[in-house]
Coordinates of C-alpha atoms in Angstrom, one line a residue:
X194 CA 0.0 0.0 0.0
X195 CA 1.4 3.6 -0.8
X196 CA -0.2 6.8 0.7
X197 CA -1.8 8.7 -2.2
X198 CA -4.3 11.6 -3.4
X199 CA -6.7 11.0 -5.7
X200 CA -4.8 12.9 -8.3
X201 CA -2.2 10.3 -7.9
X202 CA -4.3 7.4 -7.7
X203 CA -6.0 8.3 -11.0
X204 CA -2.4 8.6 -12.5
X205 CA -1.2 5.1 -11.0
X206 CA -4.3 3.7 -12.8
X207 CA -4.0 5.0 -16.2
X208 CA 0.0 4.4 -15.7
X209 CA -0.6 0.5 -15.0
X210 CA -3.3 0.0 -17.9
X211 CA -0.8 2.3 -20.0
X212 CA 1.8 -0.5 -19.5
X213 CA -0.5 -3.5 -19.5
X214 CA -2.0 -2.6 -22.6
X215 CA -0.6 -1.6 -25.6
X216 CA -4.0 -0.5 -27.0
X217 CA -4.7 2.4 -24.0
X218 CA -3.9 5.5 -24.9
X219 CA -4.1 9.3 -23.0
X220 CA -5.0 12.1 -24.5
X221 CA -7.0 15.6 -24.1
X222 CA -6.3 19.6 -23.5
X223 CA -2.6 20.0 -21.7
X224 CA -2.5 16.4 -21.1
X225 CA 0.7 15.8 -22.3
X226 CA 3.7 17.8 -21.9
X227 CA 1.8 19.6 -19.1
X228 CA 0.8 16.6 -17.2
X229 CA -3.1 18.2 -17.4
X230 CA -4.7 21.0 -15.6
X231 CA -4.5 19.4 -12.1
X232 CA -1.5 17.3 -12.8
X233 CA -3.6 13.8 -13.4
X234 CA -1.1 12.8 -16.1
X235 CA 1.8 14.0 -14.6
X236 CA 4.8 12.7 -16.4
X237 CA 3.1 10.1 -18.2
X238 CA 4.2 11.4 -21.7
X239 CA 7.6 11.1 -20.5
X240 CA 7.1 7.9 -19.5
X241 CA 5.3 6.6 -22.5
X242 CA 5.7 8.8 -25.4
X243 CA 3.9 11.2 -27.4
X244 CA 2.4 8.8 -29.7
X245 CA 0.2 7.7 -26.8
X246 CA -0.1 10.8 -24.2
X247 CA -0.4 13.0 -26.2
X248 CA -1.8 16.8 -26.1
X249 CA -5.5 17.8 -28.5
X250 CA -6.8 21.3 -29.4
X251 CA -9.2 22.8 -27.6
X252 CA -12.1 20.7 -29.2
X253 CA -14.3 18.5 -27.0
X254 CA -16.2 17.3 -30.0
X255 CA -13.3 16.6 -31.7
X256 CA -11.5 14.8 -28.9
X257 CA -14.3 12.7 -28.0
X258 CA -15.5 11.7 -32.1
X259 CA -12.0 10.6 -32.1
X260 CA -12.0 8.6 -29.3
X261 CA -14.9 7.1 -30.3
X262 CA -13.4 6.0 -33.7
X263 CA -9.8 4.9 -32.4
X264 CA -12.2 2.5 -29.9
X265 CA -14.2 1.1 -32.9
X266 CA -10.6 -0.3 -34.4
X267 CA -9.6 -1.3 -31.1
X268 CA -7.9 1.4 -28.8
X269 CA -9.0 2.2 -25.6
X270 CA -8.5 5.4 -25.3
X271 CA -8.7 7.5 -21.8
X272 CA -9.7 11.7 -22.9
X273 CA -10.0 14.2 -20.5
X274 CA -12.5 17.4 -20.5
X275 CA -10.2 19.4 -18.8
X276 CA -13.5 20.3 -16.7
X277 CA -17.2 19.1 -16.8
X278 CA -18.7 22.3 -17.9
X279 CA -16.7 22.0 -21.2
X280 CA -18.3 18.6 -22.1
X281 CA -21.5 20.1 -24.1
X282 CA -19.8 20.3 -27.8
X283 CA -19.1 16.8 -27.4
X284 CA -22.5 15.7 -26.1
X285 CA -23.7 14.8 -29.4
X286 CA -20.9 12.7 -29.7
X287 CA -21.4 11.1 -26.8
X288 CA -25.0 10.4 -27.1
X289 CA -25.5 9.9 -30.9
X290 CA -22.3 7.8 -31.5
X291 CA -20.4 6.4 -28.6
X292 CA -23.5 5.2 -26.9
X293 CA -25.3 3.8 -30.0
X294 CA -22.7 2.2 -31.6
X295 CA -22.9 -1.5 -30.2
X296 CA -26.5 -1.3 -30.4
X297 CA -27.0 0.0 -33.9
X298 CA -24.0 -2.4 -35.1
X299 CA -25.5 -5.4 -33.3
X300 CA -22.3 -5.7 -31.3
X301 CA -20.0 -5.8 -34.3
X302 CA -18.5 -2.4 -32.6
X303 CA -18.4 -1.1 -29.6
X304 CA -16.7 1.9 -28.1
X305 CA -14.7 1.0 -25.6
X306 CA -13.6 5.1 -24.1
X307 CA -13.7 6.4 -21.1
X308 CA -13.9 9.9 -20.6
X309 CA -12.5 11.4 -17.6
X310 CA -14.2 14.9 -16.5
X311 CA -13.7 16.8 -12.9
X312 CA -16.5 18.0 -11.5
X313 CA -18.6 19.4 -8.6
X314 CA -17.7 22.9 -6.6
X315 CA -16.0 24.4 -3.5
X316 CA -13.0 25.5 -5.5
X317 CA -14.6 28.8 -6.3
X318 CA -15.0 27.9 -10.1
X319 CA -18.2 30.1 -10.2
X320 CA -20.8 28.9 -13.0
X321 CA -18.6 27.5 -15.9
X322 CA -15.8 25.6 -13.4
X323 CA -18.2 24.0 -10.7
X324 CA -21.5 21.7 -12.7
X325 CA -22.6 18.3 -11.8
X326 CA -23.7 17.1 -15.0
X327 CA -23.9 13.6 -14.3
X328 CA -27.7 13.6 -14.5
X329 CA -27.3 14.5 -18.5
X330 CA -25.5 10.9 -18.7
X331 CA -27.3 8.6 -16.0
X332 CA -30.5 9.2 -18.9
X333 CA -28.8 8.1 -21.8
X334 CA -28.1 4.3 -23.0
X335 CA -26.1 2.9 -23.4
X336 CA -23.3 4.7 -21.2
X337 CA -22.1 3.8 -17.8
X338 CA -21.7 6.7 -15.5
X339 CA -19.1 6.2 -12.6
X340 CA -18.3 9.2 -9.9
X341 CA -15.5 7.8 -6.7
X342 CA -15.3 9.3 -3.7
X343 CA -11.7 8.6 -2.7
X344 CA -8.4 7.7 -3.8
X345 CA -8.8 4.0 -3.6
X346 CA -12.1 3.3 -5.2
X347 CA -10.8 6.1 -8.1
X348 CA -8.0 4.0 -9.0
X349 CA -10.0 0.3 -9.1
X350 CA -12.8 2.0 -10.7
X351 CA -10.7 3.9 -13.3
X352 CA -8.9 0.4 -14.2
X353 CA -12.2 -0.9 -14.8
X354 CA -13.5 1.8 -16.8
X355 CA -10.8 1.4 -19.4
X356 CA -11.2 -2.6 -19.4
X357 CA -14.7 -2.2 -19.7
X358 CA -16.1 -2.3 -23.3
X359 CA -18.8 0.5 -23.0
X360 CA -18.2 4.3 -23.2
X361 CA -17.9 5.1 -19.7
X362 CA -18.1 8.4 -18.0
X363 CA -15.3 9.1 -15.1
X364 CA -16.2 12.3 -12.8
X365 CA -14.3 13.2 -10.5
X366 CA -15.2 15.4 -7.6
X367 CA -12.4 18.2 -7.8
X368 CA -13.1 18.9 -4.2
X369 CA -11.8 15.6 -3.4
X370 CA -8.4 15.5 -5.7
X371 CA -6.6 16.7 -2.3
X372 CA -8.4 15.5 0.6
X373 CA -12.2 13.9 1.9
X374 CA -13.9 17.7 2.0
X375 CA -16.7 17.4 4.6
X376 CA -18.3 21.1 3.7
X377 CA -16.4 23.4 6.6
X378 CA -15.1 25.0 3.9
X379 CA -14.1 27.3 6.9
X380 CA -11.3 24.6 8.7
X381 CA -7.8 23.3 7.5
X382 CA -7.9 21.1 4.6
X383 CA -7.3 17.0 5.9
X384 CA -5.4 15.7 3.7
X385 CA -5.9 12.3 2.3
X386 CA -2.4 10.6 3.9
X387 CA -4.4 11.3 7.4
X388 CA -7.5 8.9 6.0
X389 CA -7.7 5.3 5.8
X390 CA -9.1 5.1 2.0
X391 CA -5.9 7.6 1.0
X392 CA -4.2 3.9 1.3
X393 CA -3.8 3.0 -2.4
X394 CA -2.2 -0.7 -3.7
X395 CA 0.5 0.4 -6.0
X396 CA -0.2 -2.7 -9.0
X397 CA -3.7 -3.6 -10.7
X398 CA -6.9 -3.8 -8.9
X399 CA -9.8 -3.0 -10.4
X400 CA -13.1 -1.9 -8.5
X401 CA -16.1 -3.9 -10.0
X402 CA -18.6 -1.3 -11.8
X403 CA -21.8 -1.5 -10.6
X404 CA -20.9 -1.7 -7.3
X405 CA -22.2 0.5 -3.8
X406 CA -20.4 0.5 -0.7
X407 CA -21.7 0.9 2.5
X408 CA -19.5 4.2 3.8
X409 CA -20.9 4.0 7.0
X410 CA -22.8 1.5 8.7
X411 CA -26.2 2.6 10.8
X412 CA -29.4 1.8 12.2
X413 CA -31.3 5.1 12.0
X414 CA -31.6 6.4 8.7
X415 CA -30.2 5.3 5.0
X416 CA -28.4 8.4 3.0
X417 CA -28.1 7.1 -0.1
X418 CA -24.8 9.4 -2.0
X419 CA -22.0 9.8 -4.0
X420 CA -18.7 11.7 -4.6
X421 CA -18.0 14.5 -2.3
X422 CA -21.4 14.6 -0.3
X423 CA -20.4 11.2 1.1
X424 CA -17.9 13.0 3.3
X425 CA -20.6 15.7 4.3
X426 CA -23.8 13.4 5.0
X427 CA -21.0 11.5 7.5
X428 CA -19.9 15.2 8.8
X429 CA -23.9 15.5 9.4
X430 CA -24.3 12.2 11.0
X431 CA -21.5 12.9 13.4
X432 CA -23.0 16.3 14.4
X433 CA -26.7 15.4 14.3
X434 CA -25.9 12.2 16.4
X435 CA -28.0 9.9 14.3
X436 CA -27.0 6.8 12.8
X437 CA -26.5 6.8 9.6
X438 CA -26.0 4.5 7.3
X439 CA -24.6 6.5 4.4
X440 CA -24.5 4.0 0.8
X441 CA -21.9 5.4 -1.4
X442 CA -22.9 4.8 -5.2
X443 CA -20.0 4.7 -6.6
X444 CA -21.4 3.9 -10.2
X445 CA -24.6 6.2 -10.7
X446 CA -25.5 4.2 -13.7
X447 CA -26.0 1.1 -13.9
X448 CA -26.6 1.1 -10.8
X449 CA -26.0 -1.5 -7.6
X450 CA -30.2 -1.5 -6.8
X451 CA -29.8 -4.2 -4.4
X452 CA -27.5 -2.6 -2.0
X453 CA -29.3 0.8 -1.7
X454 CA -32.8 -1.4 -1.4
X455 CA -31.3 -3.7 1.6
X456 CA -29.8 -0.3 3.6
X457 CA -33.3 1.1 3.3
X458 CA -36.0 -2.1 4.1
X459 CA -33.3 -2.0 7.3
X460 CA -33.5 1.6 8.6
X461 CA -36.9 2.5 7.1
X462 CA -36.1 5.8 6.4
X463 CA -34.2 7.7 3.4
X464 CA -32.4 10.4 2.6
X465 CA -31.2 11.5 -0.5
X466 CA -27.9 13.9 -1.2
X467 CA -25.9 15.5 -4.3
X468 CA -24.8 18.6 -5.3
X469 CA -26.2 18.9 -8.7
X470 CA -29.3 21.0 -9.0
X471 CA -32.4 20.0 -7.4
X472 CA -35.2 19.6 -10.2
X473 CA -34.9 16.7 -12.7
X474 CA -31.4 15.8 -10.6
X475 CA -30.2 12.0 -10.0
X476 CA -31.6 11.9 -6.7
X477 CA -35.0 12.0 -8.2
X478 CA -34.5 8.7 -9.8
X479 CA -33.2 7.6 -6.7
X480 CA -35.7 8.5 -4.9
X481 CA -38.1 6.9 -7.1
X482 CA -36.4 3.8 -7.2
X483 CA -36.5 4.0 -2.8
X484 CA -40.1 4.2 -3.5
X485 CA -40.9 1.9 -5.7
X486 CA -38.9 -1.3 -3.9
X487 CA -39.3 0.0 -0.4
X488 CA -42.6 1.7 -0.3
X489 CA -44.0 -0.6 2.6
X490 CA -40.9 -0.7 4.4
X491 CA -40.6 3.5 4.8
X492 CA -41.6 4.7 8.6
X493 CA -41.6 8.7 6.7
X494 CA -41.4 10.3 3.4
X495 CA -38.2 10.5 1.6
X496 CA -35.8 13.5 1.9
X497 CA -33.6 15.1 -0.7
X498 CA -30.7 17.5 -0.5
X499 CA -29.3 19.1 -3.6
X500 CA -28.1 22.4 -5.0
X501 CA -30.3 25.2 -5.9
X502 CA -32.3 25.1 -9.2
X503 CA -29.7 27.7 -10.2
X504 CA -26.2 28.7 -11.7
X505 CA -23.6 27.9 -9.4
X506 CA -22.4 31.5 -8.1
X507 CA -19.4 32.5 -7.0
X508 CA -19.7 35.2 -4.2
X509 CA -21.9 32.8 -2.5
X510 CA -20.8 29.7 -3.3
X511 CA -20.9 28.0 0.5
X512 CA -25.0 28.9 0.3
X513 CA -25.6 26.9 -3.0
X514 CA -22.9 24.0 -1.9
X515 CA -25.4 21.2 0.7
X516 CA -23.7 21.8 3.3
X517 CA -23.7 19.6 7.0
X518 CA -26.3 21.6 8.2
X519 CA -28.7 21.4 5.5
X520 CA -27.8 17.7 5.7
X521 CA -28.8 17.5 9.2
X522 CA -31.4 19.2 9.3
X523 CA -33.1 16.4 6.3
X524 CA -31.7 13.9 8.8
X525 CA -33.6 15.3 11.8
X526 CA -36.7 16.0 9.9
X527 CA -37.4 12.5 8.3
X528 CA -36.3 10.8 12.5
X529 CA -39.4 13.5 13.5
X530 CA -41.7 11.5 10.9

């Protein structure tokens, strides 16, 4: 085991499929020489070579329709939007084509990509630097949508992304690259050498897709979860002093249905928590989902906690980010019930 951040983990990952396989190749904006925007490639092109780290223009569209086609004749390419708010020029690309194209081929092609994108706030990104798109995805067939929460799920799960046959798409919570943020934006950073799940296996693992974890075990209440909210529905837990049994998704799409179901027919009660905007967000599905399996096991209705049905702003970022208190006070309503 080797201490490591997530950036690093996420480089150890494509380093050791970058070795393994002949057929995996980096690429995307400043990937290359300049080791990408928050050093996720670091000295890979020196490592490998430019003919397979290698630097694009600034053209999602184009990045991604490559990727698709390089995957059709057998590469397994791993592209970066150098942030998720940049991934709408390729969207077509990645709905019309990469998802469609075992299905409209009858499995003679497939594309096996996986595009990497950080997302999420609390780095003062404002509006075009902070989205959690991962709703736009989690609709669409044919694509698998995968979002870790810490530096040793990241690398499993990244290793499996680029094994995996189907266009997978890898967000990763920036808030996270350094540390498991619990939303006191206001206190020192902890850094992820001080946290158990900072401990990283240096080889190949992989994580399987389609697999939940149960963050925390409890006995009070389910929070069902992903990415950076994991760290503040435990931060509410601790504060609240309710048990919480917080499921982290891990992959959004497909998703791991029996896991979440079991949590809840034990507690009887749900809460639901993301950053992304409230209104046609994941958690709606989720919370669906909770309904439809668990309806007769629920002791009160079910609770979501999201961002605001707006922009994300800068100047008041920590009111729009779902904080521990906003958390906790979802926890303490649905215990009331």
């Amino acid at each position: 085991m080797a201490s490591m951040t997530m950036i690093q983990a996420l480089r150890s990952a494509m380093d050791v499929m970058l070795e393994r396989d002949d057929n995996v190749i980096v690429y995307g904006q400043d990937v290359g020489y300049f080791g990408g925007v928050f050093r996720c490639t670091e000295g890979l092109q020196a490592k490998y070579g430019r003919s397979r780290v290698f630097d694009a223009p600034i053209n999602e569209g184009g990045i991604v329709g490559s990727a698709i086609g390089m995957g059709a004749y057998g590469l397994r390419p791993v592209v970066e939007v150098q942030f998720a708010d940049y991934v709408y020029p390729a969207y077509d690309q990645i709905v019309s084509e990469a998802a469609r194209l075992r299905y409209r081929s009858a499995g003679d092609f497939t594309a096996p990509i996986t595009i990497r994108m950080p997302c999420g706030g609390g780095i003062y990104g404002g509006q075009t630097h902070s989205q959690s798109p991962e709703v736009l995805f989690t609709h669409v067939c044919g694509l698998r949508t995968v979002m870790p929460s810490n530096p040793r799920d990241a690398k499993g799960l990244l290793i499996s992304s680029i094994e995996n046959d189907d266009p997978v798409i890898f967000l990763e919570p920036k808030r996270l690259y350094n540390g498991p943020f619990d939303g006191h934006h206001d206190r020192p950073l902890v850094p992820w050498s001080a946290h158990p799940l900072g401990e990283v296996p240096e080889g190949y693992y992989t994580v399987p897709l389609e697999s939940a974890a149960v963050f925390r075990p409890g006995a009070d209440l389910t929070v069902i979860s992903y990415g950076t909210m994991v760290y503040v529905s435990e931060a509410a837990a601790k504060e609240t002093g309710i048990d919480a049994e917080i499921i982290d998704l891990r992959s959004l799409w497909p998703l791991d249905l029996e896991t979440l179901v079991a949590s809840v027919k034990k507690t009887g009660r749900c809460v639901v928590v993301h950053e992304a905007t409230r209104t046609s967000g994941f958690g709606a599905e989720l919370t669906a989902l909770v309904q439809e399996h668990c309806f007769h096991y629920l002791e009160a209705p079910i609770e979501r906690v999201a961002g605001w049905d707006t922009p994300y702003p800068h100047a008041q970022e920590w009111a729009y980010f779902p904080g521990p208190a906003r958390v906790g006070a979802a926890f303490r309503r649905v215990m009331e019930n």
